XYZ file of C-alpha atoms in Angstrom:
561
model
C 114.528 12.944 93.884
C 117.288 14.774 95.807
C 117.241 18.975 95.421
C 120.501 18.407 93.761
C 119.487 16.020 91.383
C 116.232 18.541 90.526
C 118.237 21.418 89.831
C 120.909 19.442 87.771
C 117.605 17.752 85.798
C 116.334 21.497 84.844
C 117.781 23.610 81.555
C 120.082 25.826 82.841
C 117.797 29.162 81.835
C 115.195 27.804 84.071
C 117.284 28.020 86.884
C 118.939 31.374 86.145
C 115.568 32.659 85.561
C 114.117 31.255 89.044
C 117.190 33.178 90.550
C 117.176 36.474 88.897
C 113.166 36.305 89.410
C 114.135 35.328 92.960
C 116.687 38.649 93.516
C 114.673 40.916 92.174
C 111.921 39.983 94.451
C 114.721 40.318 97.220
C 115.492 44.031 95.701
C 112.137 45.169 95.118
C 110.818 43.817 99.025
C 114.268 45.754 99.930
C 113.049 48.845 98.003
C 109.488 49.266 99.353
C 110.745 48.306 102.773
C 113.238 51.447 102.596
C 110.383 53.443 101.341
C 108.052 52.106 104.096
C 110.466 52.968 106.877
C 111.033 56.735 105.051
C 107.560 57.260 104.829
C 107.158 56.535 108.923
C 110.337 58.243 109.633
C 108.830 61.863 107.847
C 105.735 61.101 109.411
C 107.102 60.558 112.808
C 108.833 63.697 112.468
C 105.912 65.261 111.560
C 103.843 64.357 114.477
C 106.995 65.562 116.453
C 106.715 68.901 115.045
C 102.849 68.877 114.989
C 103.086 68.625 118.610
C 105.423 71.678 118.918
C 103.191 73.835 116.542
C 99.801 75.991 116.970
C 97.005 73.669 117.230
C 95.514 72.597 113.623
C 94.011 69.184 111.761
C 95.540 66.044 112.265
C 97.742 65.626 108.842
C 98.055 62.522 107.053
C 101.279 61.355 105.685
C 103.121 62.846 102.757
C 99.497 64.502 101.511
C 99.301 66.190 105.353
C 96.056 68.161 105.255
C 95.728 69.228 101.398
C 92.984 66.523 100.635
C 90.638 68.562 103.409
C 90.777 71.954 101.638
C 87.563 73.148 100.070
C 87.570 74.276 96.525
C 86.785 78.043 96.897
C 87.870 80.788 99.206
C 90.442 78.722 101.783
C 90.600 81.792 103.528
C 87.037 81.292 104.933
C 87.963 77.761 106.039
C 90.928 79.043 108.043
C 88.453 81.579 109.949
C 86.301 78.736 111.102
C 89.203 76.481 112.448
C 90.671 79.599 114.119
C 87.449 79.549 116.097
C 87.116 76.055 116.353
C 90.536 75.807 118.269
C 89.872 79.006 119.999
C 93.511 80.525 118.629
C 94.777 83.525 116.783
C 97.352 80.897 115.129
C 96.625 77.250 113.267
C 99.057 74.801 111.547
C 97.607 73.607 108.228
C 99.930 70.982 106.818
C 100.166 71.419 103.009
C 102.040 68.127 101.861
C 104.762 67.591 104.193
C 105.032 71.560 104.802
C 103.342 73.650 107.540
C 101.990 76.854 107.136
C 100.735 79.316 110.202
C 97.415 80.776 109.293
C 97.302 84.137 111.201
C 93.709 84.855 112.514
C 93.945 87.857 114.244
C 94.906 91.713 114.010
C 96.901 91.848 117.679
C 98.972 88.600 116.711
C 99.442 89.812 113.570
C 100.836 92.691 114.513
C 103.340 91.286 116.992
C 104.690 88.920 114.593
C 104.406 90.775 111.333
C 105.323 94.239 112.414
C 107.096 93.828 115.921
C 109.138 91.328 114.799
C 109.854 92.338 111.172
C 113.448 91.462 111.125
C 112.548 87.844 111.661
C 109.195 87.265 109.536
C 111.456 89.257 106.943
C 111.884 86.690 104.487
C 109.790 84.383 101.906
C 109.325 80.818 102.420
C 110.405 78.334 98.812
C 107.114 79.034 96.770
C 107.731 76.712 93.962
C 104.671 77.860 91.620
C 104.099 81.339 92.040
C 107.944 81.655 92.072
C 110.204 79.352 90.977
C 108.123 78.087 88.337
C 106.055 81.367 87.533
C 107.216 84.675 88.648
C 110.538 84.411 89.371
C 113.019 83.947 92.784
C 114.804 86.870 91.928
C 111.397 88.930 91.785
C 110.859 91.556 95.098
C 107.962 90.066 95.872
C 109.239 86.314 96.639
C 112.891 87.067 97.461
C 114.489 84.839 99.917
C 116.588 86.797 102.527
C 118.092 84.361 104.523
C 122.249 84.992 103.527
C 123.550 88.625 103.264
C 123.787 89.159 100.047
C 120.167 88.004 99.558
C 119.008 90.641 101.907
C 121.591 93.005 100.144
C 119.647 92.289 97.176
C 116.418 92.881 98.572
C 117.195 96.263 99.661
C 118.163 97.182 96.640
C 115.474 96.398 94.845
C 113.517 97.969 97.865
C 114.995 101.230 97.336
C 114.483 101.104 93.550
C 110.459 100.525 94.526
C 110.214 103.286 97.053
C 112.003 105.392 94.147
C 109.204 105.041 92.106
C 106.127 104.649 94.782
C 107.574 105.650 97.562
C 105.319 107.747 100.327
C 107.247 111.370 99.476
C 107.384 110.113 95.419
C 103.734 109.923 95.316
C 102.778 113.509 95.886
C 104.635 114.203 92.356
C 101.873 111.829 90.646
C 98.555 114.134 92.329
C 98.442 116.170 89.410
C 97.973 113.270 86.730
C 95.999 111.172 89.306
C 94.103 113.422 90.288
C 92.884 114.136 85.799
C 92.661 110.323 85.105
C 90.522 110.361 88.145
C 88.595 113.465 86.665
C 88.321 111.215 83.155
C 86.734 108.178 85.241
C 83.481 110.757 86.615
C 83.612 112.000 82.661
C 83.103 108.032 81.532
C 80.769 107.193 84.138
C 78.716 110.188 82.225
C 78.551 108.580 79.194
C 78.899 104.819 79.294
C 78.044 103.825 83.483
C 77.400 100.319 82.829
C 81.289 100.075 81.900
C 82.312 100.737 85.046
C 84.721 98.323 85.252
C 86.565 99.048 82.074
C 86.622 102.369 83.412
C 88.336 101.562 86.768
C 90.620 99.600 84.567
C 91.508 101.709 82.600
C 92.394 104.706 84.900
C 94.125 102.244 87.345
C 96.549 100.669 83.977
C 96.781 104.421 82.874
C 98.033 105.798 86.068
C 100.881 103.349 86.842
C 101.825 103.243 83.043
C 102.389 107.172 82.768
C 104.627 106.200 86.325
C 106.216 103.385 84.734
C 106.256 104.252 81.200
C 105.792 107.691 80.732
C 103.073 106.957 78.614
C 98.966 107.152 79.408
C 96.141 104.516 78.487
C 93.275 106.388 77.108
C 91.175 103.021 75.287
C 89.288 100.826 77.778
C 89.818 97.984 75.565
C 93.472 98.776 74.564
C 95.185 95.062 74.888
C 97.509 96.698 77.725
C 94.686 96.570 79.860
C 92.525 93.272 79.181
C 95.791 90.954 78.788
C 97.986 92.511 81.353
C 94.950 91.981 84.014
C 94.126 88.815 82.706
C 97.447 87.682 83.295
C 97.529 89.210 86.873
C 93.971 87.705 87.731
C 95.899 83.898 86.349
C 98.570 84.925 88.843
C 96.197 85.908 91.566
C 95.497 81.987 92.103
C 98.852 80.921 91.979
C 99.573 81.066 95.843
C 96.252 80.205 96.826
C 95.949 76.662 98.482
C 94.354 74.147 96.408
C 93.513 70.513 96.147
C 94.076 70.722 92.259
C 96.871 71.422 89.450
C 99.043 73.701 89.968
C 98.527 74.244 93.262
C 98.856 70.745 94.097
C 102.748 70.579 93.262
C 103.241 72.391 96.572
C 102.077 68.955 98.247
C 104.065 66.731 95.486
C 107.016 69.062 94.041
C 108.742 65.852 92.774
C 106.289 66.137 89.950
C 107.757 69.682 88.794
C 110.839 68.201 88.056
C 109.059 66.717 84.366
C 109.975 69.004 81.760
C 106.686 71.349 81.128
C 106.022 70.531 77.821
C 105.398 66.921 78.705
C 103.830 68.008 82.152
C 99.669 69.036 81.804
C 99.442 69.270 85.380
C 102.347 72.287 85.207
C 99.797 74.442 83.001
C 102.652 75.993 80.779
C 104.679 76.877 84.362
C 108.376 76.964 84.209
C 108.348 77.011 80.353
C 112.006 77.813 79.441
C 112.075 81.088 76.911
C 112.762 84.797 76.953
C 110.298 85.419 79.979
C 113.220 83.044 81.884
C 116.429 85.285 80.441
C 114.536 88.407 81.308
C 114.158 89.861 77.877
C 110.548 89.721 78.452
C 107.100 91.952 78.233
C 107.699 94.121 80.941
C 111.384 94.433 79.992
C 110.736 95.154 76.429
C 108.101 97.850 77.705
C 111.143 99.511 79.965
C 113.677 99.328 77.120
C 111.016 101.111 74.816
C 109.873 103.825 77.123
C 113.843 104.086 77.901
C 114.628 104.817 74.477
C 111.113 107.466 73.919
C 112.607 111.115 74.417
C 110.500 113.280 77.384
C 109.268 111.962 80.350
C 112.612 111.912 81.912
C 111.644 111.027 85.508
C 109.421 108.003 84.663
C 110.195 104.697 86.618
C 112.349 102.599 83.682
C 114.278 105.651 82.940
C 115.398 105.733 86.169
C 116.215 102.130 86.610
C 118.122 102.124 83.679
C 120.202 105.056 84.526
C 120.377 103.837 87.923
C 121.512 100.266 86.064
C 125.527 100.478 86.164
C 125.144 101.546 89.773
C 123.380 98.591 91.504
C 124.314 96.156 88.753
C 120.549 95.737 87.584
C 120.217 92.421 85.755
C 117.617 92.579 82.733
C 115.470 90.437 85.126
C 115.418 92.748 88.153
C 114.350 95.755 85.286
C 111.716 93.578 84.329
C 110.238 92.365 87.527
C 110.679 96.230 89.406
C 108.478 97.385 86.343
C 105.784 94.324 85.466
C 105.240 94.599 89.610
C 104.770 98.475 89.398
C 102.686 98.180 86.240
C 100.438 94.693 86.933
C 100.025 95.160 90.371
C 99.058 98.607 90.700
C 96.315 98.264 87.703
C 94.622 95.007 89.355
C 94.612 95.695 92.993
C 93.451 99.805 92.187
C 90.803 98.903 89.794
C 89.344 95.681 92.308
C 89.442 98.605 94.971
C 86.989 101.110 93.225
C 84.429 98.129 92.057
C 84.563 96.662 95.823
C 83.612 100.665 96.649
C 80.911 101.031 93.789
C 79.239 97.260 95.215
C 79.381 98.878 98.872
C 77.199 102.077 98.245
C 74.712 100.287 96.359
C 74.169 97.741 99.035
C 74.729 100.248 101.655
C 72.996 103.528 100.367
C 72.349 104.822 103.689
C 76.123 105.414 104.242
C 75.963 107.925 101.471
C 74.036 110.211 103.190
C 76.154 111.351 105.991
C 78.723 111.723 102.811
C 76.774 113.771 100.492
C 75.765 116.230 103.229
C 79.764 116.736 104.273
C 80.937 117.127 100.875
C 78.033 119.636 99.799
C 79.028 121.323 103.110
C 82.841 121.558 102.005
C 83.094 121.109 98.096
C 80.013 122.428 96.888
C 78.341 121.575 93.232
C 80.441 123.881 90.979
C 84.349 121.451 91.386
C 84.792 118.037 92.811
C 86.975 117.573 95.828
C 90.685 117.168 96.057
C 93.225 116.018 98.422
C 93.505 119.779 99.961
C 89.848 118.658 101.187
C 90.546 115.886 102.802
C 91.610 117.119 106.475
C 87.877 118.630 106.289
C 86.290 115.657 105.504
C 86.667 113.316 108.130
C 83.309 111.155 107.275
C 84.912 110.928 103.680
C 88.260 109.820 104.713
C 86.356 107.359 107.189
C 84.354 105.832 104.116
C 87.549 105.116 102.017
C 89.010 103.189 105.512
C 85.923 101.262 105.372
C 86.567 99.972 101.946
C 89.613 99.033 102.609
C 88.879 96.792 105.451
C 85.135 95.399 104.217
C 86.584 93.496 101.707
C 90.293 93.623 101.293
C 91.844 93.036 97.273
C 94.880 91.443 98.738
C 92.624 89.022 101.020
C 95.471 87.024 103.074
C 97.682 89.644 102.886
C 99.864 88.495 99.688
C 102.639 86.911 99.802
C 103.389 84.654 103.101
C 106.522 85.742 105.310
C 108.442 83.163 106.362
C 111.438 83.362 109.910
C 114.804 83.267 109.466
C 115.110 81.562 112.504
C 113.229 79.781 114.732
C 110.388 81.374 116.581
C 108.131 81.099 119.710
C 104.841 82.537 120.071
C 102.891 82.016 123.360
C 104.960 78.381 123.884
C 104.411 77.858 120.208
C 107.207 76.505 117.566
C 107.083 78.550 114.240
C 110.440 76.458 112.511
C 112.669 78.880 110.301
C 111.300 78.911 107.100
C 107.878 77.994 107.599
C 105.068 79.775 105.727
C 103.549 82.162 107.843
C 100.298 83.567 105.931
C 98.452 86.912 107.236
C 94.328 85.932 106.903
C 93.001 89.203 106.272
C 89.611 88.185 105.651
C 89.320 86.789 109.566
C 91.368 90.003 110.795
C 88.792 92.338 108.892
C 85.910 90.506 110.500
C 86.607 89.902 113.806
C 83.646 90.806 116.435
C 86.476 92.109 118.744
C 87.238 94.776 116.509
C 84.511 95.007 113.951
C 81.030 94.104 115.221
C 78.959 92.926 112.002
C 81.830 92.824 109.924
C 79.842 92.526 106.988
C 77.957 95.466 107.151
C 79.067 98.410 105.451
C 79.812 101.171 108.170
C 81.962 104.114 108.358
C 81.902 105.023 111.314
C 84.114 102.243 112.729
C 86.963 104.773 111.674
C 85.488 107.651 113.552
C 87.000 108.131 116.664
C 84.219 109.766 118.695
C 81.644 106.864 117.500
C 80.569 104.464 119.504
C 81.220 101.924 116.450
C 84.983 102.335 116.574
C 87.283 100.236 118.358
C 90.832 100.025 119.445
C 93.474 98.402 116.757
C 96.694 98.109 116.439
C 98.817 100.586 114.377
C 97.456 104.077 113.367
C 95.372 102.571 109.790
C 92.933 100.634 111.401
C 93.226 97.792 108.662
C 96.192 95.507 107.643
C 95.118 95.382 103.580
C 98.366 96.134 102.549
C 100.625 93.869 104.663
C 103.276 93.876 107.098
C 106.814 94.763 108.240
C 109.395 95.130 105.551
C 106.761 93.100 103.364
C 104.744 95.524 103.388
C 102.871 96.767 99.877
C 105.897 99.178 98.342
C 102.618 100.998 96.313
C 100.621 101.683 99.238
C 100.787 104.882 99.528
C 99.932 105.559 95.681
C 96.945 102.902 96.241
C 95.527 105.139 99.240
C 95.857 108.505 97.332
C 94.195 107.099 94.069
C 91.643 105.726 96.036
C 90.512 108.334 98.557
C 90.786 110.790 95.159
C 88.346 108.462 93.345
C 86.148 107.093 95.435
C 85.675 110.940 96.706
C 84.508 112.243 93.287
C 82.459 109.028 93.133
C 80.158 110.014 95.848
C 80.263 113.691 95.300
C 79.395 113.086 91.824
C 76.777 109.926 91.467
C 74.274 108.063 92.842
C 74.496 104.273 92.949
C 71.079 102.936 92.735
C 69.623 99.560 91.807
C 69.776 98.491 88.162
C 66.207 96.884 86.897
C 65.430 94.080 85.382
C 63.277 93.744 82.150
C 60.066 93.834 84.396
C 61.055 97.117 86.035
C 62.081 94.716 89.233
C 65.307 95.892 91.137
C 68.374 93.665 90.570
C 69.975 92.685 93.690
C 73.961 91.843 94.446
C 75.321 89.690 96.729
C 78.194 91.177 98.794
C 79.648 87.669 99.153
C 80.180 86.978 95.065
C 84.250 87.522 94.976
C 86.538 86.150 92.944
C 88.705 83.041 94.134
C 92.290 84.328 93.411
C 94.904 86.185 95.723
C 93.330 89.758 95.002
C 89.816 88.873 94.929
C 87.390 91.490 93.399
C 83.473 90.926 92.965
C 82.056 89.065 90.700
C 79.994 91.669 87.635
C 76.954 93.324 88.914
C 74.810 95.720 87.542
C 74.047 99.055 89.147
C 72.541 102.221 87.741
C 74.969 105.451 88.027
C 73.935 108.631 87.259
C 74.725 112.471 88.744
C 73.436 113.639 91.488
C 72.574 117.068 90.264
C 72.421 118.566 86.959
C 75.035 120.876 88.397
C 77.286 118.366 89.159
C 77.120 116.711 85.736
C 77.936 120.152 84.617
C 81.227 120.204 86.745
C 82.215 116.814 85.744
C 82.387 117.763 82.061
C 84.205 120.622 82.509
C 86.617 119.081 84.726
C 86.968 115.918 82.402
C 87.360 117.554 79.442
C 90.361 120.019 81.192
C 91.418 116.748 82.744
C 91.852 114.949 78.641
C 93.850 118.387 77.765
C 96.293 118.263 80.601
C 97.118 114.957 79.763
C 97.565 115.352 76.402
C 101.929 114.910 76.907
C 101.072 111.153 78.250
C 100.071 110.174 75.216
C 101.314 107.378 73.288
C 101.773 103.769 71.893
C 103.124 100.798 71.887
C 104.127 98.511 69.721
C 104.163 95.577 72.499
C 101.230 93.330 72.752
C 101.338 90.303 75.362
C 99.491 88.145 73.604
C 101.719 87.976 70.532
C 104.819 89.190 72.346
C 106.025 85.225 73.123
C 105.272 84.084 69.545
C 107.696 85.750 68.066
C-alpha cells in the first residue's frame, strides 16, 4: 500500500494526533537544544572569566562550586585553599557568581582601605537583603548611581550622629554604670554570665537608641531581639542548604513565600516590608516619651523633614544601632571570659598592673587607660583571637572593574574580607591560637608589623567600615577591665570535683560567631574588691535610675497583630 493510500485509510484524529505528537517533539528537542547551547554558552563564559580571576576550584556549571562547601565554618575552608594556591586572593564560584575570598591583612588593606572608593559598594545579596533585611538598609546599600551613594551618606551621617567616634564620649558616664552593674551580677548570679553580657550590651544601645535602660536579663527585648540577630547572623554565610542555597538558584525566590519552604518565611510581604515595623514602632514610641531629648530616634525624627527619612530608613538606622550593638558587644565579653580561663597565665601580668595603678578600693576607668598599656594590649588581643564579625560582615563589592597583581575582580563581584585567616596568619601572629597579649606590645618580641595603627581588622574596612566601632571598643576595654581587676576565672567542676575543660574552637556557625556555653567559676579576687564592686554597683543602679522604663512592644507578638 502506497503512503498516500495509508494516510487516507487512517481516521482523521489519528493522523492529527501523529502530527501534533510529531511537533511537539520538534518544539520540545528545539527547547532543550536552546537550553543546552545556554547552559555551554554561561559556562564558556565562565571558564573565560575563571581564567581572568585569582586562582580557586574548578566550578561546575550553573551549581559552580556550592556543592564543595562544608557544612560548618566556610571561613576555615577558605584559609586552607588560600594556602593550597599559595595566594592572599581565591575565586569561589557560588552558582554562576564569583566571590574573592580575601586571605590576608596586607591585601586586605590595599583593596579594602586604599582603594575604598572602589570596594565602596555592596554586591545583590538576595537573602540577607532583598528578601530579609532590606536594600534600602545601610548595611547592604548599593552605591553604584549618585543618588544611591547620596543616599548612603546620608544615612552614614545619621549613624555617626548617634555612634560616631566624638558622640561616644557622651555615653562614658552610662557605660561606664551598666558596666559597674555587670561586676555587681557577676557577684551574685556568675554562672549567668551570659545573660549578664546581654543584658548590659541590649541596655547600653537601648538608653542610646531609646532613651530607655534594660535592667531584666530575661526581659523579651533581650532574648528575642538576639535571637533574631543570631537567625540573621547565618543569612550571608555560604551554604549548601535552604536559604542559603537561593544565592546559587535565585529563580526559585521568585515563588511566592507562603508556598515556598525552602524561603523559610523570607520575603514575607507585611508591615516589616512598609516599614511600620519593630524597630520603627520602638522609635515612634521613644519619640513620643518626654526626656531623653538627645537619644538616637529623637533625633532622626527631628532630623526627618530634612533628609526626607522614609519610615524604613528610621527603622533600619535604629534596629542596626539597637540589634547589632547588643549581639556583637555581648559575643565580645563571653569570647574575653573563654580566653582567661583557658589562658590564666595572661592574667597575671594584668592583675599586677592594675593593682599597681587602680588599687582595691575603685575599679578602673577610661582616665586609666594611657597607664595601662598591658590592659589595653589584652582587650587588642580579644579582638583579634577570635573576631564576632568573623569575615568581616558584609562583602564589598567594585564599582568598576579592578586589577590586583594581573588579577580581574569584575564590577560587582563579591569581595568578602576572611578575618579568621587574617587573625591567624604566622606572618603576623605566630600561634594564632594562643591567647597572648603581648603581640600588641610594641617593645615585645611577640609583636609584629601590620597594617593600619589597630593591629586587627574586626570591624571592617573603608567606608564599610563598622559605624559602632568606636562605642564597641570603649564598652569593651571598660568591661573587660573591671573583669580582670575584679574576678578570677577559674575552672568550673564537675560532680566528682574534676575540672571542666572548654574548647577554644566551639563557636557558633553564623556571621558573628560567639562560643558555644561553657562553664567557668567567677568569683572576686579579694574580699576588698567585692567590697568595691558593691558599692560601685549599687551607685551605678542609682545613677541610672532616669533610664528607666517600658515598653509595650514585644517581637514575638508584634507581627500577629
Amino acid at each position: 500500500m502506497a503512503i498516500e493510500q495509508l494516510f487516507e485509510a487512517l481516521p482523521l484524529h489519528y493522523v492529527q494526533y501523529g502530527i501534533s505528537k510529531y511537533g511537539a517533539g520538534i518544539i520540545a528537542f528545539a527547547v532543550l537544544v536552546t537550553a543546552a547551547v545556554g547552559v555551554l554558552a554561561d559556562y564558556a563564559w565562565m571558564l573565560y572569566l575563571r581564567s581572568k580571576m585569582p586562582p580557586g576550584p574548578f566550578p561546575l556549571p550553573i551549581v559552580g562550586n556550592t556543592y564543595q562547601l562544608p557544612d560548618n565554618k566556610p571561613w576555615i575552608y577558605f584559609e586552607e585553599l588560600s594556602k593550597k594556591y599559595n595566594t592572599s586572593l581565591i575565586t569561589y564560584w557560588i552558582g554562576r557568581n564569583p566571590t574573592v575570598w580575601i586571605n590576608d591583612a596586607w591585601t586586605a588593606s590595599e583593596l579594602l582601605d586604599k582603594r575604598a572608593g572602589i570596594y565602596c559598594s555592596r554586591p545583590r545579596m538576595l537573602v540577607f537583603a532583598e528578601l530579609g533585611s532590606g536594600q534600602y538598609n545601610l548595611v547592604n546599600m548599593i552605591t553604584t548611581t549618585q543618588p544611591e551613594r547620596d543616599r548612603f551618606r546620608v544615612q552614614r551621617k545619621l549613624m555617626h550622629q548617634g555612634v560616631g567616634i566624638q558622640q561616644v564620649k557622651k555615653y562614658r558616664d552610662f557605660q561606664n554604670d551598666e558596666s559597674k552593674v555587670v561586676a555587681l551580677d557577676l557577684l551574685n548570679s556568675p554562672e549567668e554570665y551570659v545573660a549578664h553580657f546581654e543584658r548590659y550590651a541590649t541596655s547600653v544601645v537601648s538608653i542610646i537608641g531609646f532613651g530607655r535602660r534594660v535592667g531584666d536579663p530575661k526581659d523579651p527585648i533581650i532574648t528575642e531581639v538576639i535571637a533574631v540577630m543570631h537567625r540573621a547572623a547565618g543569612l550571608n554565610v555560604p551554604g549548601k542548604s535552604f536559604p542559603m542555597l537561593l544565592e546559587t538558584f535565585p529563580i526559585l525566590a521568585r515563588v511566592p513565600t507562603e508556598y515556598a519552604p525552602w524561603k523559610h518565611g523570607l520575603g514575607r510581604k507585611g508591615k516589616s516590608h512598609r516599614g511600620h515595623d519593630f524597630f520603627y514602632s520602638l522609635a515612634v514610641e521613644a519619640n513620643e516619651n518626654p526626656g531623653h531629648e538627645d537619644c538616637y530616634a529623637k533625633m532622626l525624627f527631628k532630623e526627618q523633614a530634612k533628609y526626607q527619612l522614609r519610615p524604613q530608613e528610621i527603622s533600619a538606622l535604629s534596629g542596626n544601632l539597637f540589634g547589632a550593638g547588643s549581639d556583637t558587644s555581648s559575643s565580645t565579653l563571653i569570647t574575653a571570659i573563654l580566653a582567661m580561663r583557658a589562658f590564666p597565665e595572661t592574667l597575671i601580668p594584668a592583675w599586677e598592673e592594675l593593682d599597681r595603678v587602680v588599687g582595691s578600693d575603685r575599679s578602673p576607668s577610661l582616665e586609666d587607660d594611657a597607664n595601662l598599656p598591658y590592659m589595653r594590649a589584652l582587650v587588642k588581643e580579644v579582638f583579634r583571637w577570635r573576631s564576632v564579625a568573623i569575615i568581616g560582615g558584609q562583602p564589598h563589592a567594585p564599582t568598576q572593574d579592578d586589577y590586583y597583581n594581573g588579577w580581574l575582580i569584575p564590577k560587582s563581584t563579591w569581595v568578602q574580607g576572611n578575618v579568621w585567616a587574617i587573625h591567624r596568619n604566622e606572618r603576623e601572629f605566630p600561634e594564632p591560637d594562643r591567647f597572648n597579649p603581648n603581640r600588641f606590645i610594641k617593645e615585645s618580641a611577640d609583636a609584629r608589623p601590620f597594617p593600619g595603627e589597630k593591629g586587627y581588622m574586626t570591624f571592617g574596612w573603608g567606608r564599610r567600615i563598622c559605624s559602632g566601632q568606636a562605642l564597641a571598643e570603649q564598652g569593651t576595654w571598660l568591661t573587660v577591665a573591671r573583669l580582670v581587676w575584679g574576678f578570677k576565672i577559674e575552672s568550673a567542676l564537675d560532680k566528682s570535683g574534676k575540672p571542666i575543660p572548654v574548647d577554644i574552637f566551639d563557636y557558633t556557625n553564623g556571621l558573628n560567631m560567639r562560643p558555644q556555653p561553657f562553664k567557668v567559676n567567677i568569683k572576686p579576687r579579694s574580699e576588698a574588691i567585692r567590697q568595691a564592686i558593691i558599692r560601685e554597683g549599687k551607685q551605678a543602679l542609682v545613677d541610672l535610675a532616669p533610664y528607666e522604663g517600658v515598653t509595650k512592644h514585644r517581637m514575638s507578638t508584634f507581627y500577629k497583630k
